[in-house]
C-alpha atoms as an extended CHARMM CRD file, in Angstrom:
* protein
*
       176  EXT
         1         1  MET       CA            165.8340000000      158.9200000000      134.2870000000  PROA      1               0.0000000000
         2         2  SER       CA            169.1400000000      157.2340000000      134.7410000000  PROA      2               0.0000000000
         3         3  LYS       CA            171.6300000000      158.3370000000      137.5030000000  PROA      3               0.0000000000
         4         4  THR       CA            175.2000000000      158.8100000000      136.5360000000  PROA      4               0.0000000000
         5         5  LYS       CA            177.9650000000      158.2140000000      139.0650000000  PROA      5               0.0000000000
         6         6  LYS       CA            180.6130000000      160.9250000000      139.4210000000  PROA      6               0.0000000000
         7         7  ALA       CA            184.0420000000      159.4620000000      138.5820000000  PROA      7               0.0000000000
         8         8  ALA       CA            186.4160000000      159.2660000000      141.5000000000  PROA      8               0.0000000000
         9         9  THR       CA            189.4740000000      161.6100000000      141.4390000000  PROA      9               0.0000000000
        10        10  PRO       CA            192.8310000000      160.1630000000      142.1860000000  PROA      10              0.0000000000
        11        11  ALA       CA            192.6810000000      161.6980000000      145.8360000000  PROA      11              0.0000000000
        12        12  GLU       CA            189.4850000000      159.6790000000      146.3430000000  PROA      12              0.0000000000
        13        13  HSD       CA            191.2870000000      156.3770000000      145.9740000000  PROA      13              0.0000000000
        14        14  GLY       CA            193.6930000000      154.9110000000      148.4860000000  PROA      14              0.0000000000
        15        15  PRO       CA            197.3710000000      153.7790000000      148.2280000000  PROA      15              0.0000000000
        16        16  GLY       CA            197.7830000000      150.7690000000      146.0680000000  PROA      16              0.0000000000
        17        17  THR       CA            194.7770000000      151.7600000000      143.8600000000  PROA      17              0.0000000000
        18        18  PRO       CA            195.7600000000      152.2790000000      140.2490000000  PROA      18              0.0000000000
        19        19  GLY       CA            195.8740000000      155.8810000000      139.3920000000  PROA      19              0.0000000000
        20        20  TRP       CA            195.9930000000      156.9420000000      143.0210000000  PROA      20              0.0000000000
        21        21  TYR       CA            198.3400000000      159.7640000000      144.1670000000  PROA      21              0.0000000000
        22        22  PRO       CA            197.9390000000      162.0880000000      147.1240000000  PROA      22              0.0000000000
        23        23  ARG       CA            197.0370000000      165.8120000000      146.9890000000  PROA      23              0.0000000000
        24        24  VAL       CA            199.9930000000      168.1500000000      146.2680000000  PROA      24              0.0000000000
        25        25  GLY       CA            201.9930000000      168.7420000000      149.5600000000  PROA      25              0.0000000000
        26        26  GLU       CA            201.0170000000      165.4510000000      151.1690000000  PROA      26              0.0000000000
        27        27  LEU       CA            203.0940000000      162.4060000000      151.7760000000  PROA      27              0.0000000000
        28        28  TRP       CA            203.0540000000      159.7570000000      149.1830000000  PROA      28              0.0000000000
        29        29  PRO       CA            204.0370000000      156.6490000000      151.2470000000  PROA      29              0.0000000000
        30        30  GLY       CA            207.1770000000      155.2880000000      150.0850000000  PROA      30              0.0000000000
        31        31  GLN       CA            208.0440000000      158.1450000000      147.6800000000  PROA      31              0.0000000000
        32        32  GLY       CA            208.2620000000      161.5230000000      149.5920000000  PROA      32              0.0000000000
        33        33  ILE       CA            206.2010000000      164.7280000000      149.6970000000  PROA      33              0.0000000000
        34        34  TYR       CA            204.2310000000      164.9680000000      146.6080000000  PROA      34              0.0000000000
        35        35  ALA       CA            204.9680000000      168.1400000000      144.5500000000  PROA      35              0.0000000000
        36        36  GLY       CA            202.9420000000      167.6210000000      141.4730000000  PROA      36              0.0000000000
        37        37  ILE       CA            203.4090000000      166.2850000000      137.8770000000  PROA      37              0.0000000000
        38        38  MET       CA            206.1760000000      167.7540000000      135.7230000000  PROA      38              0.0000000000
        39        39  ARG       CA            205.6980000000      167.7200000000      131.9000000000  PROA      39              0.0000000000
        40        40  GLY       CA            208.5940000000      165.8630000000      130.2350000000  PROA      40              0.0000000000
        41        41  ASP       CA            210.7800000000      167.4030000000      127.5730000000  PROA      41              0.0000000000
        42        42  PRO       CA            209.6060000000      166.6850000000      123.9960000000  PROA      42              0.0000000000
        43        43  GLY       CA            209.5170000000      162.8190000000      123.4300000000  PROA      43              0.0000000000
        44        44  GLU       CA            210.0900000000      162.1120000000      127.0860000000  PROA      44              0.0000000000
        45        45  PRO       CA            207.4210000000      160.9420000000      129.6180000000  PROA      45              0.0000000000
        46        46  ASP       CA            205.9630000000      163.2430000000      132.3310000000  PROA      46              0.0000000000
        47        47  HSD       CA            206.9850000000      162.5500000000      135.9660000000  PROA      47              0.0000000000
        48        48  HSD       CA            205.7690000000      162.9250000000      139.4750000000  PROA      48              0.0000000000
        49        49  LEU       CA            208.0290000000      165.1630000000      141.4560000000  PROA      49              0.0000000000
        50        50  PHE       CA            208.9770000000      164.6530000000      145.2960000000  PROA      50              0.0000000000
        51        51  ILE       CA            210.8000000000      166.6220000000      147.9670000000  PROA      51              0.0000000000
        52        52  SER       CA            211.7170000000      165.3570000000      151.5400000000  PROA      52              0.0000000000
        53        53  ALA       CA            211.2040000000      166.9380000000      154.8820000000  PROA      53              0.0000000000
        54        54  ASP       CA            214.4810000000      165.6800000000      156.0000000000  PROA      54              0.0000000000
        55        55  PRO       CA            216.9050000000      168.6460000000      156.4880000000  PROA      55              0.0000000000
        56        56  ALA       CA            219.6930000000      166.5530000000      154.7150000000  PROA      56              0.0000000000
        57        57  SER       CA            217.8060000000      167.1500000000      151.4840000000  PROA      57              0.0000000000
        58        58  MET       CA            218.5600000000      170.9260000000      151.7770000000  PROA      58              0.0000000000
        59        59  LYS       CA            221.9290000000      172.6800000000      151.6550000000  PROA      59              0.0000000000
        60        60  SER       CA            222.1460000000      176.3450000000      152.6880000000  PROA      60              0.0000000000
        61        61  SER       CA            225.3820000000      177.1940000000      150.8040000000  PROA      61              0.0000000000
        62        62  VAL       CA            226.9880000000      175.5090000000      147.7740000000  PROA      62              0.0000000000
        63        63  ALA       CA            228.4220000000      176.5130000000      144.5520000000  PROA      63              0.0000000000
        64        64  TRP       CA            226.9720000000      175.4200000000      141.2460000000  PROA      64              0.0000000000
        65        65  GLY       CA            230.3340000000      174.8890000000      139.5640000000  PROA      65              0.0000000000
        66        66  PRO       CA            233.0840000000      176.4300000000      137.7010000000  PROA      66              0.0000000000
        67        67  ARG       CA            232.4640000000      179.5430000000      135.4380000000  PROA      67              0.0000000000
        68        68  ASP       CA            233.2700000000      179.6150000000      131.8240000000  PROA      68              0.0000000000
        69        69  ILE       CA            232.5010000000      175.9740000000      131.2950000000  PROA      69              0.0000000000
        70        70  GLU       CA            229.5560000000      174.9070000000      129.2190000000  PROA      70              0.0000000000
        71        71  VAL       CA            228.5090000000      171.3740000000      130.0870000000  PROA      71              0.0000000000
        72        72  ALA       CA            226.9040000000      169.3570000000      127.2970000000  PROA      72              0.0000000000
        73        73  GLY       CA            223.6720000000      167.7330000000      128.5050000000  PROA      73              0.0000000000
        74        74  ALA       CA            222.9180000000      170.3980000000      131.2620000000  PROA      74              0.0000000000
        75        75  LYS       CA            220.4560000000      172.6250000000      129.5610000000  PROA      75              0.0000000000
        76        76  SER       CA            217.1550000000      170.6860000000      129.9450000000  PROA      76              0.0000000000
        77        77  GLU       CA            214.3720000000      172.9870000000      131.2990000000  PROA      77              0.0000000000
        78        78  ARG       CA            212.3480000000      169.9720000000      132.5880000000  PROA      78              0.0000000000
        79        79  ASN       CA            214.7410000000      167.0800000000      133.1860000000  PROA      79              0.0000000000
        80        80  GLY       CA            216.8540000000      167.7620000000      136.2120000000  PROA      80              0.0000000000
        81        81  ALA       CA            217.8810000000      164.1400000000      136.5710000000  PROA      81              0.0000000000
        82        82  ALA       CA            219.5890000000      164.2450000000      132.9980000000  PROA      82              0.0000000000
        83        83  ASN       CA            221.1450000000      167.6760000000      133.9110000000  PROA      83              0.0000000000
        84        84  THR       CA            222.5020000000      166.3440000000      137.2180000000  PROA      84              0.0000000000
        85        85  ALA       CA            223.9110000000      163.1820000000      135.5550000000  PROA      85              0.0000000000
        86        86  ALA       CA            225.6760000000      165.3400000000      133.0380000000  PROA      86              0.0000000000
        87        87  LEU       CA            227.1320000000      167.6630000000      135.5790000000  PROA      87              0.0000000000
        88        88  VAL       CA            228.2520000000      164.7640000000      137.8250000000  PROA      88              0.0000000000
        89        89  ALA       CA            229.9660000000      162.9710000000      134.7540000000  PROA      89              0.0000000000
        90        90  CYS       CA            231.7690000000      166.2740000000      133.7670000000  PROA      90              0.0000000000
        91        91  LEU       CA            235.6720000000      166.3480000000      134.4920000000  PROA      91              0.0000000000
        92        92  GLN       CA            235.2470000000      169.6540000000      136.3690000000  PROA      92              0.0000000000
        93        93  GLU       CA            233.6140000000      169.8250000000      139.8960000000  PROA      93              0.0000000000
        94        94  HSD       CA            229.9920000000      170.7480000000      140.1850000000  PROA      94              0.0000000000
        95        95  PRO       CA            229.3110000000      170.7440000000      144.0200000000  PROA      95              0.0000000000
        96        96  ALA       CA            225.5740000000      171.3360000000      144.0430000000  PROA      96              0.0000000000
        97        97  ALA       CA            224.8860000000      168.4240000000      141.5430000000  PROA      97              0.0000000000
        98        98  LYS       CA            227.4460000000      166.2040000000      143.2570000000  PROA      98              0.0000000000
        99        99  TRP       CA            225.8370000000      166.8470000000      146.6870000000  PROA      99              0.0000000000
       100       100  ALA       CA            222.3320000000      166.1040000000      145.4040000000  PROA      100             0.0000000000
       101       101  ALA       CA            223.3440000000      162.9450000000      143.4030000000  PROA      101             0.0000000000
       102       102  GLY       CA            225.1370000000      161.6110000000      146.5130000000  PROA      102             0.0000000000
       103       103  LEU       CA            222.2000000000      161.7500000000      148.9690000000  PROA      103             0.0000000000
       104       104  THR       CA            220.4970000000      158.8200000000      150.5470000000  PROA      104             0.0000000000
       105       105  VAL       CA            217.3540000000      160.1420000000      152.2870000000  PROA      105             0.0000000000
       106       106  ASP       CA            214.0540000000      158.4570000000      153.1740000000  PROA      106             0.0000000000
       107       107  GLY       CA            215.4740000000      155.1350000000      151.9120000000  PROA      107             0.0000000000
       108       108  HSD       CA            216.1350000000      156.5140000000      148.3350000000  PROA      108             0.0000000000
       109       109  SER       CA            219.4020000000      157.3690000000      146.5990000000  PROA      109             0.0000000000
       110       110  ASP       CA            217.9990000000      158.7070000000      143.3330000000  PROA      110             0.0000000000
       111       111  TRP       CA            217.9950000000      162.4400000000      144.3190000000  PROA      111             0.0000000000
       112       112  TYR       CA            218.9830000000      165.1220000000      142.0000000000  PROA      112             0.0000000000
       113       113  LEU       CA            219.2230000000      168.8620000000      141.5990000000  PROA      113             0.0000000000
       114       114  PRO       CA            216.0370000000      170.1210000000      140.0320000000  PROA      114             0.0000000000
       115       115  SER       CA            215.7710000000      171.7420000000      136.6340000000  PROA      115             0.0000000000
       116       116  ARG       CA            214.6670000000      175.2540000000      136.0160000000  PROA      116             0.0000000000
       117       117  ARG       CA            210.9200000000      174.4430000000      135.4550000000  PROA      117             0.0000000000
       118       118  GLU       CA            210.9420000000      171.7170000000      138.2580000000  PROA      118             0.0000000000
       119       119  LEU       CA            211.9200000000      174.4380000000      140.5730000000  PROA      119             0.0000000000
       120       120  ARG       CA            209.1150000000      176.6400000000      139.2330000000  PROA      120             0.0000000000
       121       121  LEU       CA            206.6140000000      173.8440000000      139.9190000000  PROA      121             0.0000000000
       122       122  LEU       CA            207.9920000000      173.5360000000      143.4380000000  PROA      122             0.0000000000
       123       123  TRP       CA            207.4820000000      177.2750000000      143.9290000000  PROA      123             0.0000000000
       124       124  VAL       CA            204.0320000000      177.1200000000      142.6940000000  PROA      124             0.0000000000
       125       125  ASN       CA            202.9120000000      174.0750000000      144.5940000000  PROA      125             0.0000000000
       126       126  CYS       CA            205.1960000000      173.8760000000      147.6700000000  PROA      126             0.0000000000
       127       127  ALA       CA            206.7610000000      177.1960000000      148.3900000000  PROA      127             0.0000000000
       128       128  GLU       CA            205.8650000000      176.9360000000      152.1430000000  PROA      128             0.0000000000
       129       129  ALA       CA            208.1890000000      174.1050000000      152.2340000000  PROA      129             0.0000000000
       130       130  PHE       CA            211.2350000000      176.1520000000      151.3310000000  PROA      130             0.0000000000
       131       131  PRO       CA            212.9410000000      178.7860000000      153.4580000000  PROA      131             0.0000000000
       132       132  ALA       CA            212.9840000000      182.0990000000      151.6460000000  PROA      132             0.0000000000
       133       133  GLY       CA            215.8340000000      182.8550000000      149.3760000000  PROA      133             0.0000000000
       134       134  TRP       CA            217.0610000000      181.6490000000      146.0000000000  PROA      134             0.0000000000
       135       135  TYR       CA            217.9480000000      178.0380000000      145.1110000000  PROA      135             0.0000000000
       136       136  TRP       CA            220.1070000000      176.5850000000      142.2260000000  PROA      136             0.0000000000
       137       137  SER       CA            218.6610000000      174.5740000000      139.4190000000  PROA      137             0.0000000000
       138       138  SER       CA            220.6580000000      172.2160000000      137.3920000000  PROA      138             0.0000000000
       139       139  THR       CA            219.8690000000      174.1300000000      134.2540000000  PROA      139             0.0000000000
       140       140  GLN       CA            222.7580000000      176.0970000000      132.9720000000  PROA      140             0.0000000000
       141       141  SER       CA            221.9230000000      179.4330000000      131.2860000000  PROA      141             0.0000000000
       142       142  SER       CA            225.5040000000      179.9770000000      129.7340000000  PROA      142             0.0000000000
       143       143  ALA       CA            228.9900000000      178.9930000000      130.1920000000  PROA      143             0.0000000000
       144       144  GLY       CA            229.1070000000      181.5110000000      133.0890000000  PROA      144             0.0000000000
       145       145  ASP       CA            225.6200000000      181.3370000000      134.6590000000  PROA      145             0.0000000000
       146       146  ALA       CA            222.9510000000      178.8590000000      135.9030000000  PROA      146             0.0000000000
       147       147  TRP       CA            219.3650000000      179.3780000000      136.4390000000  PROA      147             0.0000000000
       148       148  ASP       CA            217.9590000000      179.8540000000      139.9670000000  PROA      148             0.0000000000
       149       149  GLN       CA            214.4940000000      180.1620000000      141.5400000000  PROA      149             0.0000000000
       150       150  LEU       CA            213.5480000000      182.8190000000      144.1890000000  PROA      150             0.0000000000
       151       151  PHE       CA            211.2430000000      181.3920000000      147.0200000000  PROA      151             0.0000000000
       152       152  ASP       CA            210.4960000000      184.9380000000      148.3310000000  PROA      152             0.0000000000
       153       153  ASP       CA            208.6030000000      186.2850000000      145.3140000000  PROA      153             0.0000000000
       154       154  GLY       CA            208.6860000000      183.5510000000      142.6680000000  PROA      154             0.0000000000
       155       155  GLY       CA            211.0970000000      185.1500000000      140.2960000000  PROA      155             0.0000000000
       156       156  GLN       CA            213.5840000000      183.2540000000      138.2890000000  PROA      156             0.0000000000
       157       157  GLY       CA            216.9420000000      184.5180000000      137.1970000000  PROA      157             0.0000000000
       158       158  PHE       CA            220.4160000000      183.4100000000      136.6880000000  PROA      158             0.0000000000
       159       159  GLY       CA            223.6460000000      183.7900000000      138.7980000000  PROA      159             0.0000000000
       160       160  GLY       CA            227.3220000000      183.1170000000      138.3980000000  PROA      160             0.0000000000
       161       161  LYS       CA            228.1790000000      179.5320000000      138.7110000000  PROA      161             0.0000000000
       162       162  GLY       CA            230.8160000000      180.1710000000      141.3410000000  PROA      162             0.0000000000
       163       163  TYR       CA            228.5530000000      181.8420000000      143.8520000000  PROA      163             0.0000000000
       164       164  GLN       CA            227.2540000000      180.0790000000      146.9670000000  PROA      164             0.0000000000
       165       165  GLY       CA            223.5260000000      179.5260000000      147.0670000000  PROA      165             0.0000000000
       166       166  ARG       CA            220.8980000000      177.1680000000      148.4200000000  PROA      166             0.0000000000
       167       167  ALA       CA            220.0600000000      173.8380000000      146.9540000000  PROA      167             0.0000000000
       168       168  ARG       CA            217.1700000000      171.3150000000      147.4400000000  PROA      168             0.0000000000
       169       169  ALA       CA            217.2000000000      167.8760000000      146.1820000000  PROA      169             0.0000000000
       170       170  VAL       CA            214.2620000000      166.1470000000      144.5290000000  PROA      170             0.0000000000
       171       171  ARG       CA            213.3750000000      162.8600000000      143.0410000000  PROA      171             0.0000000000
       172       172  ARG       CA            211.0680000000      161.6470000000      140.4380000000  PROA      172             0.0000000000
       173       173  LEU       CA            208.6810000000      158.7600000000      139.5170000000  PROA      173             0.0000000000
       174       174  VAL       CA            208.2660000000      158.5310000000      135.8340000000  PROA      174             0.0000000000
       175       175  ILE       CA            204.7450000000      158.0080000000      134.4840000000  PROA      175             0.0000000000
       176       176  GLN       CA            204.4340000000      155.1220000000      132.1280000000  PROA      176             0.0000000000
């Protein structure tokens, strides 16, 4: 009778081993606190999502942007980096996206405002890392509203773009 060896899981490998990544909520050295894998939009690759423990990566009060303006390219449910880039490139001011895109934290300057589904993943996997309340996503719902995530009970909704709300920057590592 032959013995079969159980395949090692990614968490059983160490840093530098191909396919290695830490458990959700743990530090991925050189990247940030690992929040999990986000599925990409159709035709786009999936990506690892990260947050930082640095208080600079959180903002307690910031507006999303002007009401009654529809921003082309800021409706992705999964790609907050693309949404943030579209908002920052817009002629009108989008304070939450501009703040996130301008951060340099933990040696990285590729931070962005998470999309609607990235925020949902953060609530599912890392809710304990967020003070209770609602947080802006980079995903607009309409010309007047943008999606937000509640870290009290997990609900999602949308609020007027001119309201002041919390924001948390994230970064990603695309899976090739």
